[in-house]
Short mmCIF file of C-alpha atoms and ligand atoms in Angstrom, two decimals:
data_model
loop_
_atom_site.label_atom_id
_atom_site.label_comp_id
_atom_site.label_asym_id
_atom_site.label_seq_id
_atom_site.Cartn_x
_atom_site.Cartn_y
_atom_site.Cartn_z
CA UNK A 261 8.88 1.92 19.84
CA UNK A 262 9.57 4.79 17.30
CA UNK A 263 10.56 7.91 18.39
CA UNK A 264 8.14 10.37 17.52
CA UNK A 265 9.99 12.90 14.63
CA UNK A 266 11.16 16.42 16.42
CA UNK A 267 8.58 18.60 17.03
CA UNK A 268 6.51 15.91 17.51
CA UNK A 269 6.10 16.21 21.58
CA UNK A 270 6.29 20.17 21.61
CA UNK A 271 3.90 22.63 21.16
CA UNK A 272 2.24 22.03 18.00
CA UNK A 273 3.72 18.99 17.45
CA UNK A 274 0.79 17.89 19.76
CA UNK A 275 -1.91 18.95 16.87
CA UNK A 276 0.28 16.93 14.17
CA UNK A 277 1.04 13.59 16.06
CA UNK A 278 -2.12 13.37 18.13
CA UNK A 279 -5.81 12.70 16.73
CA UNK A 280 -8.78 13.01 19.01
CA UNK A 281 -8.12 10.36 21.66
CA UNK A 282 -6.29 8.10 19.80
CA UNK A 283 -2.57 9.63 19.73
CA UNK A 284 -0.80 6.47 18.01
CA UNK A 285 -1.15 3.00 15.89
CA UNK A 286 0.44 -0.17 15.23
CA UNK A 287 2.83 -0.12 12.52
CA UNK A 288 5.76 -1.79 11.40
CA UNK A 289 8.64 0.55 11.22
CA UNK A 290 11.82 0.92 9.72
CA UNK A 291 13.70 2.55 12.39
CA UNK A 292 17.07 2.00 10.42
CA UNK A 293 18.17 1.08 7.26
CA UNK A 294 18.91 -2.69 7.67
CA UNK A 295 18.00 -6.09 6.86
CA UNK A 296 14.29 -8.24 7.55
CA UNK A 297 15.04 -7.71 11.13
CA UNK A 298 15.38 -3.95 10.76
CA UNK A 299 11.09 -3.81 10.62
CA UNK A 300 9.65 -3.76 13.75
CA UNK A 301 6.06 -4.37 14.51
CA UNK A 302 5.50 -1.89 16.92
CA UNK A 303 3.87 1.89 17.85
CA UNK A 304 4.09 4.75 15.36
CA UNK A 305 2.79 8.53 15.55
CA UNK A 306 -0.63 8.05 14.49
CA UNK A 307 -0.47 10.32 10.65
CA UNK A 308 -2.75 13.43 10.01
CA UNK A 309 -4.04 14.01 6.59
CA UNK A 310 -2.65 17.73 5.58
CA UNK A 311 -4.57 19.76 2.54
CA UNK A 312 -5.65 18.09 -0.08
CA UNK A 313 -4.91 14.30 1.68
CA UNK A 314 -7.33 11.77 3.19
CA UNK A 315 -6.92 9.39 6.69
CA UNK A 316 -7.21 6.03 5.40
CA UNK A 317 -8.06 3.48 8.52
CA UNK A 318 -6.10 0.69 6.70
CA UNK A 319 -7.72 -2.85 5.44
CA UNK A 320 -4.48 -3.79 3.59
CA UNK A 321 -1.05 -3.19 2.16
CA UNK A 322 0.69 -5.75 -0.14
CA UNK A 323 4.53 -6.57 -0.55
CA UNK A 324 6.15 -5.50 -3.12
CA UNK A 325 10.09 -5.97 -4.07
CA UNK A 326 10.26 -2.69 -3.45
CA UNK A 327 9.67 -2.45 -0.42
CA UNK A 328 12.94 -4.96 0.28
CA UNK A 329 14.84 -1.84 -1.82
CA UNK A 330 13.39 0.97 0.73
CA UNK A 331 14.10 -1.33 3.95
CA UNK A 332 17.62 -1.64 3.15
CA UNK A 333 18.33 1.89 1.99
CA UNK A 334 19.15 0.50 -1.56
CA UNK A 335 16.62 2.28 -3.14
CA UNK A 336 17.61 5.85 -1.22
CA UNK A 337 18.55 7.90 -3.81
CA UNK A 338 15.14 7.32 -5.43
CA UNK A 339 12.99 7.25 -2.97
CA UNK A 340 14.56 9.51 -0.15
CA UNK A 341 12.65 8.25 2.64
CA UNK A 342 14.59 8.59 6.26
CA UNK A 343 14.52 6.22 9.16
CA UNK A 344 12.25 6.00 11.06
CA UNK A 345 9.38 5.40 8.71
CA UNK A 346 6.55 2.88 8.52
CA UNK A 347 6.50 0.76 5.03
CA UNK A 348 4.06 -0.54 2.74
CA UNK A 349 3.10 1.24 -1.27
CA UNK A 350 -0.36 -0.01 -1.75
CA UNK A 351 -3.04 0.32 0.21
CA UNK A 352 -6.50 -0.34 1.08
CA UNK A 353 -8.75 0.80 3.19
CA UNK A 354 -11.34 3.07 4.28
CA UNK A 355 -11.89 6.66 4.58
CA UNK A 356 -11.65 7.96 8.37
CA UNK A 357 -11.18 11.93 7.96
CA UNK A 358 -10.93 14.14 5.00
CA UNK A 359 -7.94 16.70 4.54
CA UNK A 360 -8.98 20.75 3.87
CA UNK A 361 -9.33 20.66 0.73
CA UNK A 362 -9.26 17.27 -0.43
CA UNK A 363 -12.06 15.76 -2.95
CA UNK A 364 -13.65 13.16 -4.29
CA UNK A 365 -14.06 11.12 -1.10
CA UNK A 366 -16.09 11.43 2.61
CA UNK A 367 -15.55 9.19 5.28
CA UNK A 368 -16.93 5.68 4.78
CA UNK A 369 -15.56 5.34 0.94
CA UNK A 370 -13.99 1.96 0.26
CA UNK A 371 -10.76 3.30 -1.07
CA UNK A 372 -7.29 1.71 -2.91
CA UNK A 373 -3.94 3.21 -4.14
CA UNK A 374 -0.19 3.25 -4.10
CA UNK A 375 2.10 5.36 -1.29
CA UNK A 376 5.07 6.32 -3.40
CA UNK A 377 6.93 7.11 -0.64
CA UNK A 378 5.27 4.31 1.50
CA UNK A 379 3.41 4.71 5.29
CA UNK A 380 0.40 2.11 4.36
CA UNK A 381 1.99 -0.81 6.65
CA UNK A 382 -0.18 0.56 9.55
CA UNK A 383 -3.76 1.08 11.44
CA UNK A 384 -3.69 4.10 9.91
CA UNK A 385 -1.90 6.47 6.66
CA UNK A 386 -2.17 9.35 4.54
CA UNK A 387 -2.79 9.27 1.21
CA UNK A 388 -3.18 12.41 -1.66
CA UNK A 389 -6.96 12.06 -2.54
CA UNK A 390 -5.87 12.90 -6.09
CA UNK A 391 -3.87 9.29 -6.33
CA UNK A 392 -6.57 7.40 -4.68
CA UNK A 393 -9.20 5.15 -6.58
CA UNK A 394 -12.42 3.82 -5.27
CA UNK A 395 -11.95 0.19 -4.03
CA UNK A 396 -13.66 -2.85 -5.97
CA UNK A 397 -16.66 -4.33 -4.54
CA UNK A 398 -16.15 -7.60 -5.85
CA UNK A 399 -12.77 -8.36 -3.82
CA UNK A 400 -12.36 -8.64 -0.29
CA UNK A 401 -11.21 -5.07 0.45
CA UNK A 402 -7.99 -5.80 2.21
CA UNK A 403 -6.95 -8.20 -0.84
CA UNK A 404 -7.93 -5.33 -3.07
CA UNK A 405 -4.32 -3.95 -1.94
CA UNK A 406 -2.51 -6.17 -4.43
CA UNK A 407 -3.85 -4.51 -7.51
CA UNK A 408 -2.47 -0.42 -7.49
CA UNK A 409 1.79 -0.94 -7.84
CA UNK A 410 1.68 -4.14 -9.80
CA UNK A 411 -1.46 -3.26 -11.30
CA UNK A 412 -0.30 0.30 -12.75
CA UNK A 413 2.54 -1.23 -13.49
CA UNK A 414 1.15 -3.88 -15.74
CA UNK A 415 -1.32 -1.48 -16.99
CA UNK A 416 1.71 1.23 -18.36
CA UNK A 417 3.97 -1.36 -19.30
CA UNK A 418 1.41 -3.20 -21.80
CA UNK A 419 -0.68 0.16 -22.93
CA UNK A 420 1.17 2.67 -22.53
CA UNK A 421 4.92 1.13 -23.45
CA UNK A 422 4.19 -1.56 -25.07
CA UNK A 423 1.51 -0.16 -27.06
CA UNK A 424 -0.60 -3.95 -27.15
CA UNK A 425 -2.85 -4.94 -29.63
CA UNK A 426 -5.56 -7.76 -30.29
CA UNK A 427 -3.63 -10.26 -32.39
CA UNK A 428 -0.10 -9.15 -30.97
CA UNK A 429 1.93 -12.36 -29.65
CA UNK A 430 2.95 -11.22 -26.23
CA UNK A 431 5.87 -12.54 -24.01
CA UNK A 432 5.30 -12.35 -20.08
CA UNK A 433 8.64 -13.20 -18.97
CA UNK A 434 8.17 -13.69 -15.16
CA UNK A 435 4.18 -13.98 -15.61
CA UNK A 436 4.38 -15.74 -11.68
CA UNK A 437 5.11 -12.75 -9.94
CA UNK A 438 2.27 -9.92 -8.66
CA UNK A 439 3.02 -7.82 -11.82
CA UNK A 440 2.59 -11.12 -14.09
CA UNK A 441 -0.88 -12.05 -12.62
CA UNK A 442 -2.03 -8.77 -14.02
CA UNK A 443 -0.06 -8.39 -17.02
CA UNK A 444 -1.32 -11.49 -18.32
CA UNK A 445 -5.06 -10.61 -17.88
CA UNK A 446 -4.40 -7.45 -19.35
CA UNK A 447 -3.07 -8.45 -22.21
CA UNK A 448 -5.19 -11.48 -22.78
CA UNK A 449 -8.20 -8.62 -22.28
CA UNK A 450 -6.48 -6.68 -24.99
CA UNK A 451 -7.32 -9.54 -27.50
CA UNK A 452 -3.23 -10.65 -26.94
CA UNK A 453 -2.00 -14.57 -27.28
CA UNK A 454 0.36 -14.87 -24.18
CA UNK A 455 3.01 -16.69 -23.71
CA UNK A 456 4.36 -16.81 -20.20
CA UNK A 457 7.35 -18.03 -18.21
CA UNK A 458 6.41 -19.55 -15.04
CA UNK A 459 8.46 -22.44 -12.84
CA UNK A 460 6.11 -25.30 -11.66
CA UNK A 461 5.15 -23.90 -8.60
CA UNK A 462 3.39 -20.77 -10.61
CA UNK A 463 2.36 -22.63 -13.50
CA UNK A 464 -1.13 -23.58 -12.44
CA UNK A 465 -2.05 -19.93 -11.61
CA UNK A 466 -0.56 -18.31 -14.62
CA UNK A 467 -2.34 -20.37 -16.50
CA UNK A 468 -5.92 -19.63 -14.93
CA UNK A 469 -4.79 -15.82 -15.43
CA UNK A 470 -5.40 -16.97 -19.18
CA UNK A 471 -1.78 -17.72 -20.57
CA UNK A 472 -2.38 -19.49 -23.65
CA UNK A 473 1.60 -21.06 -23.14
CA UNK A 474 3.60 -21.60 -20.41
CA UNK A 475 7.35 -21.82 -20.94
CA UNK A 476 9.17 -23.65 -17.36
CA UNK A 477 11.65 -21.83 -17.01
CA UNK A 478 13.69 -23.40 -14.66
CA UNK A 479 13.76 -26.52 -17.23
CA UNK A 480 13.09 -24.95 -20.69
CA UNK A 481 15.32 -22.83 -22.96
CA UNK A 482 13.87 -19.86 -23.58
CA UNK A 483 13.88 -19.51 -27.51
CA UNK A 484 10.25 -22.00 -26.89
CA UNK A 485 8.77 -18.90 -26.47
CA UNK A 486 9.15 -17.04 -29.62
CA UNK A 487 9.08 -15.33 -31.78
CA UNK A 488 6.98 -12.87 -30.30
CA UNK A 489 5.57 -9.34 -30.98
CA UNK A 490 5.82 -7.75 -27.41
CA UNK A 491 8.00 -9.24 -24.82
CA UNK A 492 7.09 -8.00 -21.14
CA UNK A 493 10.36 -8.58 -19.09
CA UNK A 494 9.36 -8.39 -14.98
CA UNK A 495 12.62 -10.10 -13.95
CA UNK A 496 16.21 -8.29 -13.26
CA UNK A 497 18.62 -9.55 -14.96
CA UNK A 498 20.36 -10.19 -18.57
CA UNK A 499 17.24 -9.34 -20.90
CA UNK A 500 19.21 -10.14 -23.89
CA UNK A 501 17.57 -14.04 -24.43
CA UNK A 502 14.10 -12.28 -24.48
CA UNK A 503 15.36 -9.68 -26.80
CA UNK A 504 16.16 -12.54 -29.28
CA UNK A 505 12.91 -13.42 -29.78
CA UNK A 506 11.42 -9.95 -30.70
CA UNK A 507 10.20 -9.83 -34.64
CA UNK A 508 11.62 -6.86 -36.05
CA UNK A 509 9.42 -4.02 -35.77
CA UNK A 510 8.34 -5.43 -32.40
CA UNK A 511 8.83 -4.37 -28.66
CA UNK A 512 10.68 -5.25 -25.27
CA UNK A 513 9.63 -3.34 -22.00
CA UNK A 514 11.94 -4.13 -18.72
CA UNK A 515 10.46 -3.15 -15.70
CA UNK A 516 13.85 -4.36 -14.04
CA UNK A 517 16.68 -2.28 -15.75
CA UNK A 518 17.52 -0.40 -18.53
CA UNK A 519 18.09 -3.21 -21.51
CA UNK A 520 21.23 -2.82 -23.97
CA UNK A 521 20.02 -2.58 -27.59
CA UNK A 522 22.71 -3.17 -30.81
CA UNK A 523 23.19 -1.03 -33.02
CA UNK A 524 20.67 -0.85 -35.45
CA UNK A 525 18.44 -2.99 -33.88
CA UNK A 526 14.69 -3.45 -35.24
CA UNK A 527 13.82 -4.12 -32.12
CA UNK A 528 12.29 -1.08 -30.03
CA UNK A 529 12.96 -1.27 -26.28
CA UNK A 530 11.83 0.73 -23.00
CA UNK A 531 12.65 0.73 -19.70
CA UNK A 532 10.36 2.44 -17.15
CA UNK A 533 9.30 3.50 -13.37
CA UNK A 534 5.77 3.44 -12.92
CA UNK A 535 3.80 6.14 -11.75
CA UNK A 536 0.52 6.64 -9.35
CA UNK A 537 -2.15 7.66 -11.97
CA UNK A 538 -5.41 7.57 -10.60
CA UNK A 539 -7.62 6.96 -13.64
CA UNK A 540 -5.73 4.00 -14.78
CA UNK A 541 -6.40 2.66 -11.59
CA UNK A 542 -10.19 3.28 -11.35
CA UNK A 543 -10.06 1.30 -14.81
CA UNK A 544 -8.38 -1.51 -13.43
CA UNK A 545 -11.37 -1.79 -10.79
CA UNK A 546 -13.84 -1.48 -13.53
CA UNK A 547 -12.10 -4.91 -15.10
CA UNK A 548 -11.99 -6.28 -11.64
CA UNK A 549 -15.32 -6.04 -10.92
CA UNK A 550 -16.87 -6.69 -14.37
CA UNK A 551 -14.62 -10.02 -13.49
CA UNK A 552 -12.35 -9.77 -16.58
CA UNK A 553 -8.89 -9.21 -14.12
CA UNK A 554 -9.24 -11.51 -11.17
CA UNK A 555 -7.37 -10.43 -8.18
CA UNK A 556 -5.22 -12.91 -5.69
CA UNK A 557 -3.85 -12.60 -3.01
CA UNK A 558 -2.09 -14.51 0.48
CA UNK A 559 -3.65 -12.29 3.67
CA UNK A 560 -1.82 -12.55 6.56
CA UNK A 561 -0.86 -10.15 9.47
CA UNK A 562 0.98 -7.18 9.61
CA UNK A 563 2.94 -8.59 12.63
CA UNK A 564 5.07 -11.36 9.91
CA UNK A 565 5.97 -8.04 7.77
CA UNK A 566 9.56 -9.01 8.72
CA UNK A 567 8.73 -12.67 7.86
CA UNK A 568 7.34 -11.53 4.74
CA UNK A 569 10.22 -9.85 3.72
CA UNK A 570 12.87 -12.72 5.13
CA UNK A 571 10.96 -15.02 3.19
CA UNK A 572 10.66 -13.29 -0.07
CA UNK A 573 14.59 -12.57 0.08
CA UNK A 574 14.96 -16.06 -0.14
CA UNK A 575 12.50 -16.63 -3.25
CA UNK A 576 9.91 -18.09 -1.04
CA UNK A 577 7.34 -15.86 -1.76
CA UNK A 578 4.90 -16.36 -4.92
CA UNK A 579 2.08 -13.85 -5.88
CA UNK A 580 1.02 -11.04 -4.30
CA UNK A 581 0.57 -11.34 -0.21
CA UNK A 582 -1.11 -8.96 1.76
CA UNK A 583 -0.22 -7.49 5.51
CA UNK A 584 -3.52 -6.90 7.14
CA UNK A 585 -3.28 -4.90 10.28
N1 NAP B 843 9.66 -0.45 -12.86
C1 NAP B 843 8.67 -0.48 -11.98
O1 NAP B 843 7.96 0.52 -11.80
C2 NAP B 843 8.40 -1.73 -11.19
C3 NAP B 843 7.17 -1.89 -10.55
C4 NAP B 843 6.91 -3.08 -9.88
C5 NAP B 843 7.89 -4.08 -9.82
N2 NAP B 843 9.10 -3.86 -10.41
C6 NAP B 843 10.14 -4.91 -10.37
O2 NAP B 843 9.69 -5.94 -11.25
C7 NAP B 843 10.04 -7.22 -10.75
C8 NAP B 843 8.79 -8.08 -10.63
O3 NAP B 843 7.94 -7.51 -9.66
P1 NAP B 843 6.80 -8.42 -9.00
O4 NAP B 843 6.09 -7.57 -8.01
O5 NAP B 843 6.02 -9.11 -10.03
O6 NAP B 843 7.72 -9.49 -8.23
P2 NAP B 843 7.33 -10.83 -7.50
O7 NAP B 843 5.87 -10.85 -7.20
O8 NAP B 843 8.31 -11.01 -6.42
O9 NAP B 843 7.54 -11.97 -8.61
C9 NAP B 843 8.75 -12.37 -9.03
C10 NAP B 843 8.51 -13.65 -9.91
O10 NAP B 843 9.55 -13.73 -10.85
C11 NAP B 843 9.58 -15.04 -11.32
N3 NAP B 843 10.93 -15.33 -11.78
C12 NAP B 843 12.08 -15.30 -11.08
N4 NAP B 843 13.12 -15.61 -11.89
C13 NAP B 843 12.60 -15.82 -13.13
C14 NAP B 843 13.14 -16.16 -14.39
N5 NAP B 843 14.45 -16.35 -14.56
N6 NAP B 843 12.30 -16.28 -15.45
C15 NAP B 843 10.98 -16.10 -15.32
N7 NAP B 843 10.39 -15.78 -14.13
C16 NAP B 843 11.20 -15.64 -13.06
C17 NAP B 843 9.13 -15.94 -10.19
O11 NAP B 843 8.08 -16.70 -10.74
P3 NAP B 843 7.79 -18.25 -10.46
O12 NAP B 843 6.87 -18.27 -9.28
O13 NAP B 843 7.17 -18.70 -11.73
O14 NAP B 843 9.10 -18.95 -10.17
C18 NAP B 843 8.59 -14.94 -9.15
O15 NAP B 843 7.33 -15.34 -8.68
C19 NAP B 843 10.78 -6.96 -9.44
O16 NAP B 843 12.15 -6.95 -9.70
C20 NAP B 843 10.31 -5.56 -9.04
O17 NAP B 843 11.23 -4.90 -8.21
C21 NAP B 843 9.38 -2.72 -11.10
#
């Protein structure tokens, strides 16, 4: 079991920990900076909201590769989150209590949105009501926890990087992952002819997300992609090959790492963090629930979080997969 942050069993730690009867919740917890094994699926502090926040009781969270980054302390100096914390960016749920201060929602909204610095793995989290977006009604609510990181993502990498337009030849290079599934809806939305990279076990999905080609990676070269307008890279890695097939005057965003350009290059490139932005996000449900972005998603419970992550470290994971607590 965690141990409840200092202050927490003293004097008015008692307000901050403890909520009407119920003083704590299921969680799963990074108690130190580790490996799979280092989440535990066990009691946390039950979370307040402070001014301007909401108490989300929680329907969903999804994984992200992120999360593998904040588990292991990898991704510290970005996100400085210290042990013990719970996990889990996105989230879904519904509203429980409303923060002094906080707007837009009451208890009972259907709610969605993205935790930058995490807490949604849980019965219970905080969110700022400012970053939150009301949930779709046309997906299961918990599942509805895939769409705000890769979502937003997709979303600022096509529009606001990438700048897509009807008629542009687009390149989703790793169109299988939870990024991909909305990237290529987007862009197929925006009027776009996409051409995705997907291995076998993807290839049937990416292509219902309305990829017009499907490059195998795993037994294709590349260059059958091109050439291309906009090239969407979602894998780490050596984004060089992709690069190649950019027409000059065209585009490259990396969501995985900065991408080395030569000199002179008419190729325009980008590299770029994405960022909660609430509006974007209530646009996003608009397209999910007028059924042009179609949302999946593997539910299972928040108890295999460390399973989850164990298996994603060794590839085995494919789309998006919610914890559900
Ligand atoms: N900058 C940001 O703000 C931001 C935000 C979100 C994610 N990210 C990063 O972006 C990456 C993708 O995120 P995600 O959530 O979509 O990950 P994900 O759901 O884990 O998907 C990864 C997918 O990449 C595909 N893949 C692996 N190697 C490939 C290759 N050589 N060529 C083409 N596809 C390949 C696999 O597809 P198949 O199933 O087809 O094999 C896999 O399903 C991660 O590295 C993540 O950390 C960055």
């Amino acid at each position: 079991m965690v141990k409840p942050p200092a202050g927490a069993e003293t004097g008015g730690g008692q307000q901050i920990y403890f909520v009407k009867d119920v003083a704590v919740m299921r969680a799963a917890l990074v108690n130190e900076f580790g490996g799979p094994s280092a989440i535990e699926y066990g009691t946390a502090p039950r979370p307040v909201p402070g001014p301007g926040e909401v108490l989300i009781r929680v329907a969903g969270t999804s994984f992200n590769p992120s999360d593998i980054g904040l588990r292991s302390g990898l991704l510290r100096e970005v996100l400085p989150v210290e042990p013990p914390f719970v996990i889990g960016a996105d989230v879904s749920g519904t509203v429980e209590t409303v923060g002094e201060g906080a707007t837009g929602f009451v208890p009972g909204d259907r709610v969605i949105g993205r935790l930058d610095r995490g807490g949604a793995a849980a019965e219970y989290a905080v969110a700022a009501a400012a970053d939150l977006a009301a949930a779709p009604v046309s997906v299961p609510l918990a599942e509805a926890a895939a769409i705000p990181v890769a979502g937003l993502t997709a979303w600022q990498a096509l529009f606001e990087h990438g700048r897509v337009e009807a008629g542009m030849r687009v390149l989703v290079n790793g169109a299988g992952g939870g990024v991909g599934m909305f990237a290529v809806q987007l862009a197929r939305h925006a009027g776009a002819r996409v051409v995705a990279t997907a291995s076998p076990r993807s290839a049937r999905a990416v292509r219902n997300y309305g990829a017009d080609e499907i490059v195998d990676y795993t037994r294709a070269p590349l260059s059958e992609a091109g050439p291309v307008d906009l090239v969407l890279h979602l894998v780490p890695g050596d984004a060089s090959g992709p690069l190649e097939l950019v027409r000059p005057g065209g585009r490259l965003v990396s969501i995985t790492g900065p991408v080395a350009v030569p000199p002179g290059s008419p190729v325009e490139t980008a590299h770029f963090v994405a960022r909660n932005d609430a509006a974007q996000l209530a646009e996003l449900v608009a397209l999910v629930d007028a059924g042009a972005v179609r949302v999946e998603a593997a539910v299972r419970p928040l108890a295999e979080a460390a399973a989850v992550h164990r298996e994603a470290e060794a590839g085995r994971v494919r789309g998006k997969v919610v914890l559900a607590p």
